[in-house]
N, CA and C of each residue as an Amber inpcrd file, in Angstrom:
protein
   447
   7.9460000 120.8250000 -63.4030000   8.3180000 121.2400000 -64.7400000
   7.0370000 121.5340000 -65.5170000   6.9860000 122.6690000 -66.1590000
   5.7830000 123.0020000 -66.9220000   5.7170000 122.1710000 -68.2060000
   4.5330000 122.1240000 -68.8190000   4.3260000 121.2470000 -69.9760000
   5.2150000 121.6340000 -71.1600000   5.4970000 122.9090000 -71.3270000
   6.3690000 123.3220000 -72.4320000   7.7720000 122.7280000 -72.2700000
   8.3310000 122.8280000 -71.0790000   9.6640000 122.2610000 -70.8280000
   9.6320000 120.7340000 -70.9030000   8.5180000 120.1390000 -70.4430000
   8.3560000 118.6780000 -70.4840000   8.3950000 118.2000000 -71.9320000
   7.6570000 118.8790000 -72.8140000   7.6350000 118.4930000 -74.2210000
   8.9670000 118.8000000 -74.9030000   9.6860000 119.8150000 -74.4500000
  11.0420000 120.0680000 -74.9560000  11.9580000 118.8950000 -74.6170000
  11.7990000 118.3310000 -73.4170000  12.5930000 117.1740000 -73.0220000
  12.2620000 115.9790000 -73.9160000  10.9850000 115.7450000 -74.1740000
  10.5960000 114.6370000 -75.0560000  11.1820000 114.8590000 -76.4500000
  11.1530000 116.0820000 -76.9380000  11.7220000 116.3850000 -78.2560000
  13.2220000 116.0770000 -78.2730000  13.9450000 116.4260000 -77.2280000
  15.3810000 116.1340000 -77.1570000  15.6250000 114.6260000 -77.1760000
  14.7990000 113.8820000 -76.4430000  14.9220000 112.4190000 -76.4170000
  14.6710000 111.8600000 -77.8190000  13.6250000 112.3640000 -78.4760000
  13.2810000 111.9380000 -79.8350000  14.3800000 112.3100000 -80.8210000
  14.9350000 113.5060000 -80.7050000  16.0070000 113.9370000 -81.6020000
  17.2430000 113.0450000 -81.4680000  17.5770000 112.6550000 -80.2520000
  18.7220000 111.7580000 -80.0380000  18.4540000 110.3930000 -80.6680000
  17.2150000 109.9190000 -80.5470000  16.8350000 108.6520000 -81.1610000
  16.9860000 108.7440000 -82.6870000  16.5480000 109.8500000 -83.2670000
  16.6470000 110.0590000 -84.7100000  18.1030000 110.0110000 -85.1750000
  18.9840000 110.6570000 -84.4580000  20.4050000 110.6840000 -84.8410000
  20.9790000 109.2650000 -84.8870000  20.6210000 108.4320000 -83.9180000
  21.2140000 107.0990000 -83.8190000  20.4960000 106.0320000 -84.6330000
  19.1970000 106.1830000 -84.8270000  18.4240000 105.1340000 -85.5050000
  17.9690000 105.5280000 -86.9060000  18.1050000 106.8060000 -87.2310000
  17.6280000 107.3670000 -88.4930000  16.1030000 107.3550000 -88.6060000
  15.4300000 107.2210000 -87.4730000  13.9640000 107.2880000 -87.3960000
  13.5680000 108.0520000 -86.1470000  12.3980000 108.6900000 -86.2160000
  11.8230000 109.2680000 -85.0080000  11.1890000 108.1460000 -84.1910000
  10.8980000 108.4190000 -82.9330000  10.1460000 107.4710000 -82.1240000
   8.8220000 107.1800000 -82.8260000   8.3560000 105.9290000 -82.7880000
   7.1200000 105.5730000 -83.4920000   5.9310000 106.4130000 -83.0280000
   5.1830000 106.9430000 -84.0150000   4.0250000 107.7860000 -83.7520000
   3.1680000 107.8020000 -85.0130000   1.8560000 107.7020000 -84.8790000
   1.0010000 107.7740000 -86.0740000   1.2400000 109.0860000 -86.8290000
   1.2080000 109.0120000 -88.1460000   1.4810000 110.1850000 -88.9750000
   0.4280000 111.2720000 -88.8400000  -0.8090000 110.8920000 -88.5140000
  -1.8980000 111.8750000 -88.4760000  -2.0570000 112.5740000 -87.1270000
  -1.1510000 112.3360000 -86.2010000  -1.2190000 112.9590000 -84.8840000
  -0.8840000 114.4440000 -85.0040000  -1.7000000 115.2820000 -84.3850000
  -1.5040000 116.7300000 -84.4500000  -0.3430000 117.1680000 -83.5550000
  -0.2960000 116.6730000 -82.3270000   0.7530000 117.0600000 -81.3790000
   1.5850000 115.8240000 -81.0310000   2.6570000 115.6370000 -81.7730000
   3.5170000 114.4550000 -81.6540000   4.0110000 114.2180000 -80.2220000
   4.5040000 115.2620000 -79.5700000   5.1210000 115.0780000 -78.2590000
   4.0800000 114.8260000 -77.1830000   2.9120000 115.4010000 -77.3220000
   1.8210000 115.0870000 -76.3990000   1.4030000 113.6300000 -76.5760000
   1.3260000 113.1620000 -77.8200000   0.9680000 111.7610000 -78.0790000
   2.0110000 110.8280000 -77.4640000   3.3010000 111.1090000 -77.6870000
   4.3610000 110.2600000 -77.1220000   4.2660000 110.2020000 -75.6050000
   3.9330000 111.3170000 -74.9960000   3.8470000 111.3740000 -73.5350000
   2.5880000 110.7010000 -72.9940000   1.4580000 110.9360000 -73.6240000
   0.1890000 110.5250000 -73.0340000  -0.4820000 109.3210000 -73.6800000
  -0.1920000 109.0360000 -74.9510000  -0.9620000 108.0110000 -75.6470000
  -0.1620000 106.8700000 -76.2540000   1.1430000 106.9570000 -76.2590000
   1.9540000 105.8960000 -76.8590000   1.6170000 104.5540000 -76.2270000
   1.6550000 103.4920000 -77.0460000   1.3770000 102.1460000 -76.5540000
   2.6660000 101.4090000 -76.1850000   3.6640000 102.1690000 -75.8490000
   4.9450000 101.6360000 -75.4030000   5.5520000 102.6250000 -74.4100000
   6.5080000 102.1360000 -73.6510000   7.1610000 102.9620000 -72.6320000
   8.3290000 103.7390000 -73.2100000   8.4700000 104.9470000 -72.7300000
   9.6570000 105.7590000 -72.9760000  10.1250000 106.2370000 -71.6070000
  11.3620000 105.9520000 -71.2960000  11.9740000 106.3810000 -70.0360000
  13.3400000 106.9740000 -70.3480000  13.7950000 107.8730000 -69.5010000
  15.1500000 108.4040000 -69.6290000  15.7160000 108.6230000 -68.2410000
  17.0150000 108.3780000 -68.1290000  17.7060000 108.7210000 -66.8820000
  18.8760000 109.6260000 -67.1990000  19.3410000 110.3110000 -66.1600000
  20.4330000 111.2640000 -66.3400000  21.7730000 110.5350000 -66.4160000
  22.8370000 111.2870000 -66.3600000  24.1820000 110.7430000 -66.5200000
  24.9580000 110.7420000 -65.2060000  24.2730000 110.7410000 -64.0880000
  24.9680000 110.7270000 -62.8030000  25.5590000 109.3440000 -62.5190000
  26.3760000 109.2480000 -61.4920000  27.0140000 107.9860000 -61.1280000
  25.9660000 106.9100000 -60.8420000  24.9250000 107.2620000 -60.1470000
  23.7820000 106.3760000 -59.8920000  22.5890000 107.0200000 -60.6040000
  22.4340000 106.7530000 -61.9160000  21.4640000 107.4980000 -62.7360000
  20.0450000 107.4920000 -62.1610000  19.4050000 108.6560000 -62.2550000
  18.0170000 108.7910000 -61.8030000  17.1200000 109.1070000 -63.0000000
  15.8790000 108.6610000 -62.8900000  14.9270000 108.9240000 -63.9580000
  14.6240000 110.4130000 -64.0450000  14.6110000 110.8960000 -65.2790000
  14.2730000 112.2980000 -65.5370000  13.0340000 112.3950000 -66.4230000
  12.6290000 111.2670000 -67.0000000  11.4390000 111.2580000 -67.8550000
  10.7980000 109.8700000 -67.8400000   9.4780000 109.8530000 -67.8380000
   8.6960000 108.6160000 -68.0040000   7.3580000 109.0100000 -68.6210000
   6.9920000 108.3410000 -69.7100000   5.6800000 108.6360000 -70.2860000
   4.5950000 107.8910000 -69.4930000   3.3510000 108.1510000 -69.8130000
   2.2370000 107.5630000 -69.0600000   2.2280000 106.0440000 -69.1400000
   2.6060000 105.4800000 -70.3020000   2.6390000 104.0300000 -70.4240000
   3.6790000 103.4440000 -69.4710000   4.8410000 104.0650000 -69.3860000
   5.8840000 103.5850000 -68.4720000   5.4150000 103.6710000 -67.0220000
   4.7670000 104.7610000 -66.6820000   4.2540000 104.9040000 -65.3150000
   3.2550000 103.7910000 -64.9900000   2.4250000 103.4190000 -65.9640000
   1.4620000 102.3480000 -65.7180000   2.1650000 100.9980000 -65.5510000
   3.2580000 100.7900000 -66.2420000   4.0160000  99.5380000 -66.1050000
   4.6680000  99.4260000 -64.7270000   5.2870000 100.5090000 -64.3010000
   6.0280000 100.4950000 -63.0410000   5.1580000 100.8530000 -61.8340000
   3.9500000 101.3240000 -62.0990000   2.9510000 101.6390000 -61.0670000
   3.3970000 102.7520000 -60.1050000   4.1710000 103.6830000 -60.6500000
   4.5710000 104.8690000 -59.8980000   3.7830000 106.0720000 -60.4130000
   3.5790000 107.0420000 -59.5470000   3.1260000 108.3550000 -59.9900000
   4.3550000 109.0670000 -60.5580000   4.1230000 110.0720000 -61.3880000
   5.2440000 110.7840000 -61.9950000   6.1680000 111.3670000 -60.9380000
   5.6060000 111.9760000 -59.8920000   6.4510000 112.5840000 -58.8620000
   7.2680000 111.5460000 -58.0980000   6.8390000 110.2900000 -58.0960000
   7.6080000 109.2140000 -57.4650000   8.6980000 108.6940000 -58.4050000
   8.3630000 108.5920000 -59.6790000   9.2920000 108.0130000 -60.6600000
  10.4720000 108.9330000 -60.9170000  10.1820000 110.2300000 -61.0420000
  11.2730000 111.1680000 -61.2740000  12.1440000 111.2150000 -60.0210000
  13.4010000 111.1750000 -60.2360000  14.4040000 111.1900000 -59.1610000
  14.6190000 109.8220000 -58.5100000  13.9360000 108.7760000 -59.0120000
  14.1680000 107.4060000 -58.5510000  15.3990000 106.8620000 -59.2740000
  16.3570000 106.2860000 -58.5630000  17.4860000 105.6750000 -59.2710000
  16.9790000 104.6090000 -60.2460000  17.4440000 104.6740000 -61.4780000
  16.9310000 103.7730000 -62.5110000  17.2660000 102.3130000 -62.2370000
  18.2760000 102.0490000 -61.4250000  18.6120000 100.6560000 -61.1080000
  17.4550000  99.9510000 -60.4010000  16.5750000 100.7220000 -59.7560000
  15.4420000 100.1190000 -59.0590000  14.3390000  99.6440000 -60.0020000
  14.5180000  99.8620000 -61.3110000  13.5460000  99.3450000 -62.2720000
  13.7570000  97.8580000 -62.5330000  14.8730000  97.3290000 -62.0990000
  15.1770000  95.9000000 -62.2600000  15.3850000  95.2830000 -60.8840000
  15.0150000  94.0170000 -60.7630000  15.2530000  93.3220000 -59.4970000
  16.7560000  93.1550000 -59.3130000  17.1680000  92.9130000 -58.0930000
  18.5920000  92.7520000 -57.8080000  19.2030000  91.6630000 -58.6870000
  18.4630000  90.6070000 -58.9570000  18.9900000  89.5050000 -59.7720000
  19.1480000  89.8840000 -61.2460000  18.4510000  90.9140000 -61.7040000
  18.5420000  91.3450000 -63.1070000  19.4360000  92.5670000 -63.3050000
  19.9770000  93.1040000 -62.2340000  20.7420000  94.3550000 -62.3570000
  22.0730000  94.1800000 -63.0810000  22.7130000  93.0160000 -62.9350000
  23.9740000  92.7930000 -63.6420000  23.7370000  92.7910000 -65.1470000
  22.6900000  92.1060000 -65.5870000  22.3280000  92.0810000 -67.0070000
  22.0110000  93.4870000 -67.5040000  21.2740000  94.2440000 -66.7080000
  20.9170000  95.6200000 -67.0670000  22.1700000  96.4800000 -67.1920000
  23.0880000  96.3560000 -66.2570000  24.3310000  97.1280000 -66.2950000
  25.1520000  96.7980000 -67.5410000  25.1900000  95.5140000 -67.9250000
  25.9210000  95.1170000 -69.1310000  25.2920000  95.7630000 -70.3660000
  23.9640000  95.7840000 -70.4120000  23.2680000  96.4390000 -71.5250000
  23.6440000  97.9190000 -71.5940000  23.6310000  98.6050000 -70.4590000
  23.9510000 100.0320000 -70.4470000  25.3950000 100.2930000 -70.8800000
  26.3120000  99.3850000 -70.5330000  27.7030000  99.5210000 -70.9810000
  27.7950000  99.3620000 -72.4930000  27.0300000  98.4140000 -73.0470000
  26.9960000  98.2170000 -74.4970000  26.4910000  99.4760000 -75.1870000
  25.4550000 100.0940000 -74.6190000  24.9090000 101.3210000 -75.1900000
  25.9520000 102.4350000 -75.1250000  26.6750000 102.5290000 -74.0390000
  27.7240000 103.5420000 -73.9160000  28.7710000 103.3530000 -75.0130000
  29.1000000 102.1100000 -75.3220000  30.1090000 101.8310000 -76.3440000
  29.5830000 102.0510000 -77.7590000  28.3390000 101.6480000 -78.0310000
  27.8050000 101.6460000 -79.3980000  26.8150000 102.7670000 -79.7000000
  26.3410000 103.4630000 -78.6740000  25.3760000 104.5300000 -78.8740000
  23.9340000 104.0760000 -78.8340000  23.6750000 102.8240000 -79.2340000
  22.3060000 102.3090000 -79.2770000  22.3530000 100.7800000 -79.2380000
  21.3340000 100.1810000 -78.6540000  21.2010000  98.7210000 -78.6380000
  19.7430000  98.3820000 -78.9250000  19.5360000  97.3510000 -79.7370000
  18.2010000  96.9470000 -80.1580000  17.8270000  95.5750000 -79.5990000
  16.5280000  95.2980000 -79.6230000  15.9740000  93.9690000 -79.3370000
  16.2600000  93.4610000 -77.9300000  16.2480000  94.3620000 -76.9700000
  16.4680000  93.9480000 -75.5910000  15.1580000  93.4810000 -74.9740000
  15.2070000  92.3490000 -74.3200000  14.0840000  91.8500000 -73.5150000
  14.6440000  91.4600000 -72.1620000  13.8380000  91.6260000 -71.1440000
  14.3140000  91.2690000 -69.8140000  13.2710000  91.5410000 -68.7610000
  13.5980000  91.1550000 -67.5520000  12.6870000  91.3280000 -66.4310000
  12.8200000  92.6860000 -65.7830000  11.7190000  93.2080000 -65.3180000
  11.6710000  94.4590000 -64.5810000  10.7160000  94.2810000 -63.4080000
  10.7510000  95.2150000 -62.4640000   9.8570000  95.1430000 -61.3100000
   9.1250000  96.4680000 -61.1380000   7.8950000  96.3650000 -60.6500000
   7.1190000  97.5770000 -60.4040000   7.3300000  98.0470000 -58.9690000
   6.6490000  99.0870000 -58.6040000   6.7830000  99.7170000 -57.2900000
   6.5700000  98.7230000 -56.1470000   5.6750000  97.7620000 -56.3400000
   5.3610000  96.7780000 -55.2940000   6.2650000  95.5560000 -55.3230000
   7.2060000  95.5170000 -56.2710000   8.1110000  94.3760000 -56.3700000
   7.6020000  93.2710000 -57.2860000   6.4740000  93.5020000 -57.9470000
   5.9480000  92.5130000 -58.8920000   6.7460000  92.5800000 -60.1830000
   7.0550000  91.4240000 -60.7360000   7.8640000  91.4030000 -61.9470000
   7.0000000  91.4290000 -63.1990000   7.5890000  91.9770000 -64.2600000
   6.9830000  91.9460000 -65.5880000   8.1280000  91.9150000 -66.5960000
   7.8050000  91.5340000 -67.8130000   8.8230000  91.3960000 -68.8520000
   8.6710000  92.5170000 -69.8670000   9.8160000  93.0390000 -70.2920000
   9.8140000  94.0310000 -71.3550000  10.3480000  93.3670000 -72.6180000
   9.8340000  93.8210000 -73.7710000  10.1900000  93.2310000 -75.0550000
  10.6010000  94.3180000 -76.0390000  11.4030000  93.8910000 -77.0250000
  11.7670000  94.7520000 -78.1480000  12.3050000  96.1040000 -77.6920000
  13.0770000  96.0750000 -76.6280000  13.6280000  97.3150000 -76.0970000
  14.7150000  97.8890000 -76.9820000  14.7170000  99.2000000 -77.0430000
  15.7920000  99.9400000 -77.7110000  16.3220000 100.9250000 -76.6770000
  17.6040000 100.8980000 -76.4350000  18.2370000 101.8000000 -75.4740000
  19.2570000 102.6420000 -76.2430000  19.2460000 103.9510000 -75.9900000
  20.1470000 104.8240000 -76.7300000  20.7090000 105.9170000 -75.8410000
  21.8400000 106.4470000 -76.3110000  22.5330000 107.5390000 -75.6420000
  21.8020000 108.8540000 -75.8660000  21.8120000 109.6880000 -74.8780000
  21.3010000 111.0470000 -74.9850000  22.5130000 111.9720000 -74.9440000
  22.7320000 112.6730000 -76.0510000  23.8750000 113.5870000 -76.1470000
  23.4030000 114.9190000 -76.6900000  24.0890000 115.9770000 -76.2500000
  23.7520000 117.3050000 -76.7680000  24.4510000 117.5220000 -78.1100000
  24.2890000 118.6950000 -78.6850000  24.8500000 118.9720000 -80.0100000
  26.3660000 118.9830000 -80.0310000  26.9850000 119.1090000 -78.8480000
  28.4450000 119.0670000 -78.7510000  28.9650000 117.6620000 -78.5000000
  28.0670000 116.6860000 -78.4500000  28.4650000 115.3060000 -78.2050000
  28.6140000 114.9510000 -76.7420000  28.2260000 115.8690000 -75.8500000
  28.3150000 115.5990000 -74.4150000  27.1260000 114.7490000 -73.9770000
  27.4240000 113.6400000 -73.3310000  26.3660000 112.7380000 -72.8690000
  25.6200000 113.3590000 -71.6890000  24.2850000 113.3000000 -71.7490000
  23.4710000 113.7950000 -70.6320000  22.5340000 112.7180000 -70.0950000
  22.6020000 111.4940000 -70.6700000  21.7970000 110.4010000 -70.1460000
  21.6200000 109.2850000 -71.1510000  20.6650000 108.4070000 -70.8450000
  20.2710000 107.3160000 -71.7230000  18.7570000 107.1940000 -71.6700000
  18.1900000 106.6800000 -72.7540000  16.7440000 106.4960000 -72.8290000
  16.4340000 105.0920000 -73.3190000  15.1970000 104.6860000 -73.0700000
  14.7430000 103.3660000 -73.5040000  13.3130000 103.4600000 -74.0080000
  13.0380000 102.6660000 -74.9940000  11.6930000 102.4330000 -75.5070000
  11.4830000 100.9300000 -75.3460000  10.3440000 100.5020000 -74.7810000
  10.0540000  99.0820000 -74.7150000   8.5590000  98.8330000 -74.7120000
   8.2070000  97.6110000 -75.0710000   6.8320000  97.1430000 -75.0950000
   6.6320000  96.1140000 -73.9930000   5.3930000  95.8830000 -73.6100000
   5.1040000  94.8580000 -72.6070000   4.5370000  93.5940000 -73.2530000
   4.4330000  93.6240000 -74.5690000   4.0420000  92.4450000 -75.3470000
   4.9600000  92.3670000 -76.5430000   5.2290000  91.1450000 -77.0120000
   6.0790000  90.9840000 -78.1940000   5.4200000  91.6300000 -79.3970000
   6.2330000  92.3300000 -80.1630000   5.7250000  93.0360000 -81.3410000
   5.8940000  92.1970000 -82.5910000
Protein backbone atom coordinates (compact mmCIF):
# COMPACT_ATOMS: atom_id res chain seq x y z
CA UNK A 1 0.00 0.00 0.00
CA UNK A 2 1.45 3.36 -0.93
CA UNK A 3 1.87 6.07 1.72
CA UNK A 4 -1.06 8.12 0.43
CA UNK A 5 -3.48 5.20 0.84
CA UNK A 6 -1.86 4.31 4.19
CA UNK A 7 -2.49 7.82 5.53
CA UNK A 8 -6.05 7.71 4.14
CA UNK A 9 -6.58 4.58 6.25
CA UNK A 10 -5.23 6.35 9.35
CA UNK A 11 -7.55 9.29 8.63
CA UNK A 12 -10.55 6.93 8.41
CA UNK A 13 -9.57 5.34 11.74
CA UNK A 14 -9.20 8.81 13.29
CA UNK A 15 -12.53 9.99 11.84
CA UNK A 16 -14.33 6.98 13.34
CA UNK A 17 -12.72 7.73 16.70
CA UNK A 18 -13.91 11.36 16.45
CA UNK A 19 -17.51 10.30 15.77
CA UNK A 20 -17.62 8.05 18.85
CA UNK A 21 -15.45 9.96 21.32
CA UNK A 22 -15.94 13.55 20.14
CA UNK A 23 -12.13 13.88 20.00
CA UNK A 24 -9.46 13.12 17.46
CA UNK A 25 -6.73 10.64 18.34
CA UNK A 26 -4.24 12.38 20.67
CA UNK A 27 -1.62 14.38 18.75
CA UNK A 28 0.38 17.52 19.57
CA UNK A 29 -1.29 20.63 18.14
CA UNK A 30 1.91 21.90 16.49
CA UNK A 31 2.45 18.80 14.34
CA UNK A 32 2.57 19.64 10.63
CA UNK A 33 1.52 16.21 9.30
CA UNK A 34 -0.94 14.68 11.78
CA UNK A 35 -1.29 11.29 10.09
CA UNK A 36 2.44 10.83 9.63
CA UNK A 37 2.91 11.64 13.34
CA UNK A 38 0.20 9.13 14.36
CA UNK A 39 1.86 6.47 12.22
CA UNK A 40 5.51 7.09 13.00
CA UNK A 41 5.87 9.07 16.23
CA UNK A 42 2.89 8.47 18.51
CA UNK A 43 3.84 7.30 22.01
CA UNK A 44 0.96 4.84 22.02
CA UNK A 45 -0.24 1.99 19.84
CA UNK A 46 -2.91 2.22 17.20
CA UNK A 47 -4.08 -1.03 15.64
CA UNK A 48 -7.06 -1.94 13.48
CA UNK A 49 -8.50 -5.19 12.25
CA UNK A 50 -11.06 -5.90 9.58
CA UNK A 51 -14.58 -7.25 10.00
CA UNK A 52 -14.00 -10.82 8.86
CA UNK A 53 -15.09 -13.85 10.89
CA UNK A 54 -11.52 -14.26 12.15
CA UNK A 55 -10.45 -10.58 12.03
CA UNK A 56 -7.01 -9.78 10.63
CA UNK A 57 -4.90 -6.72 11.26
CA UNK A 58 -5.12 -4.09 8.55
CA UNK A 59 -3.21 -1.32 10.35
CA UNK A 60 -0.49 -0.99 13.00
CA UNK A 61 1.52 2.12 13.78
CA UNK A 62 5.24 1.96 14.54
CA UNK A 63 4.67 1.98 18.30
CA UNK A 64 2.37 -1.05 18.02
CA UNK A 65 4.90 -2.86 15.86
CA UNK A 66 7.56 -2.26 18.51
CA UNK A 67 5.27 -3.67 21.22
CA UNK A 68 4.40 -6.82 19.30
CA UNK A 69 7.87 -7.12 17.72
CA UNK A 70 6.51 -7.78 14.23
CA UNK A 71 7.55 -6.15 10.99
CA UNK A 72 4.67 -4.42 9.22
CA UNK A 73 4.51 -7.09 6.51
CA UNK A 74 4.19 -9.74 9.25
CA UNK A 75 1.59 -7.88 11.31
CA UNK A 76 -0.72 -7.11 8.43
CA UNK A 77 -2.90 -10.10 7.66
CA UNK A 78 -2.16 -11.68 11.08
CA UNK A 79 -5.37 -12.75 12.84
CA UNK A 80 -5.84 -10.25 15.66
CA UNK A 81 -6.66 -13.01 18.14
CA UNK A 82 -2.94 -13.84 18.13
CA UNK A 83 -2.25 -10.55 19.91
CA UNK A 84 -3.49 -12.17 23.13
CA UNK A 85 -2.38 -15.40 24.74
CA UNK A 86 -4.85 -18.27 24.66
CA UNK A 87 -5.65 -17.63 28.33
CA UNK A 88 -6.56 -13.98 27.61
CA UNK A 89 -8.59 -14.54 24.45
CA UNK A 90 -11.93 -15.03 26.22
CA UNK A 91 -11.52 -11.67 27.98
CA UNK A 92 -10.51 -10.06 24.67
CA UNK A 93 -13.54 -11.53 22.89
CA UNK A 94 -15.86 -10.19 25.61
CA UNK A 95 -14.34 -6.72 25.17
CA UNK A 96 -14.89 -6.86 21.40
CA UNK A 97 -18.53 -7.89 21.93
CA UNK A 98 -19.01 -4.91 24.26
CA UNK A 99 -17.56 -2.63 21.59
CA UNK A 100 -19.91 -4.11 18.99
CA UNK A 101 -22.85 -3.33 21.28
CA UNK A 102 -21.77 0.15 22.47
CA UNK A 103 -19.55 1.41 19.64
CA UNK A 104 -16.65 2.22 21.98
CA UNK A 105 -15.11 0.99 25.24
CA UNK A 106 -12.70 2.89 27.49
CA UNK A 107 -10.10 2.08 30.15
CA UNK A 108 -9.24 -1.42 29.01
CA UNK A 109 -6.11 -3.02 30.46
CA UNK A 110 -4.98 -6.54 29.87
CA UNK A 111 -2.27 -8.93 28.84
CA UNK A 112 -0.92 -9.28 25.33
CA UNK A 113 1.87 -11.32 23.74
CA UNK A 114 4.55 -10.41 21.24
CA UNK A 115 5.79 -12.41 18.27
CA UNK A 116 8.05 -14.53 20.50
CA UNK A 117 5.30 -15.28 23.02
CA UNK A 118 6.58 -12.83 25.64
CA UNK A 119 3.80 -11.14 27.56
CA UNK A 120 3.30 -7.44 28.18
CA UNK A 121 0.47 -5.38 29.64
CA UNK A 122 -1.55 -2.74 27.86
CA UNK A 123 -3.14 0.16 29.74
CA UNK A 124 -5.82 2.78 29.18
CA UNK A 125 -7.04 1.05 26.06
CA UNK A 126 -9.83 2.48 23.98
CA UNK A 127 -11.47 0.17 21.44
CA UNK A 128 -13.94 1.49 18.89
CA UNK A 129 -16.00 0.47 15.89
CA UNK A 130 -14.90 1.37 12.39
CA UNK A 131 -17.91 2.22 10.24
CA UNK A 132 -18.32 3.92 6.90
CA UNK A 133 -20.62 6.88 6.26
CA UNK A 134 -23.53 4.50 5.67
CA UNK A 135 -23.06 2.90 9.08
CA UNK A 136 -21.60 -0.31 7.65
CA UNK A 137 -19.01 -1.83 9.97
CA UNK A 138 -15.61 -2.45 8.38
CA UNK A 139 -13.60 -3.28 11.51
CA UNK A 140 -12.49 -2.25 14.98
CA UNK A 141 -9.53 -0.24 16.22
CA UNK A 142 -7.65 0.15 19.47
CA UNK A 143 -5.44 2.74 21.07
CA UNK A 144 -3.36 1.64 24.07
CA UNK A 145 -0.33 2.56 26.14
CA UNK A 146 2.34 0.31 27.62
CA UNK A 147 2.56 2.40 30.78
CA UNK A 148 -0.23 3.75 32.97
CA UNK A 149 -1.17 7.27 31.99
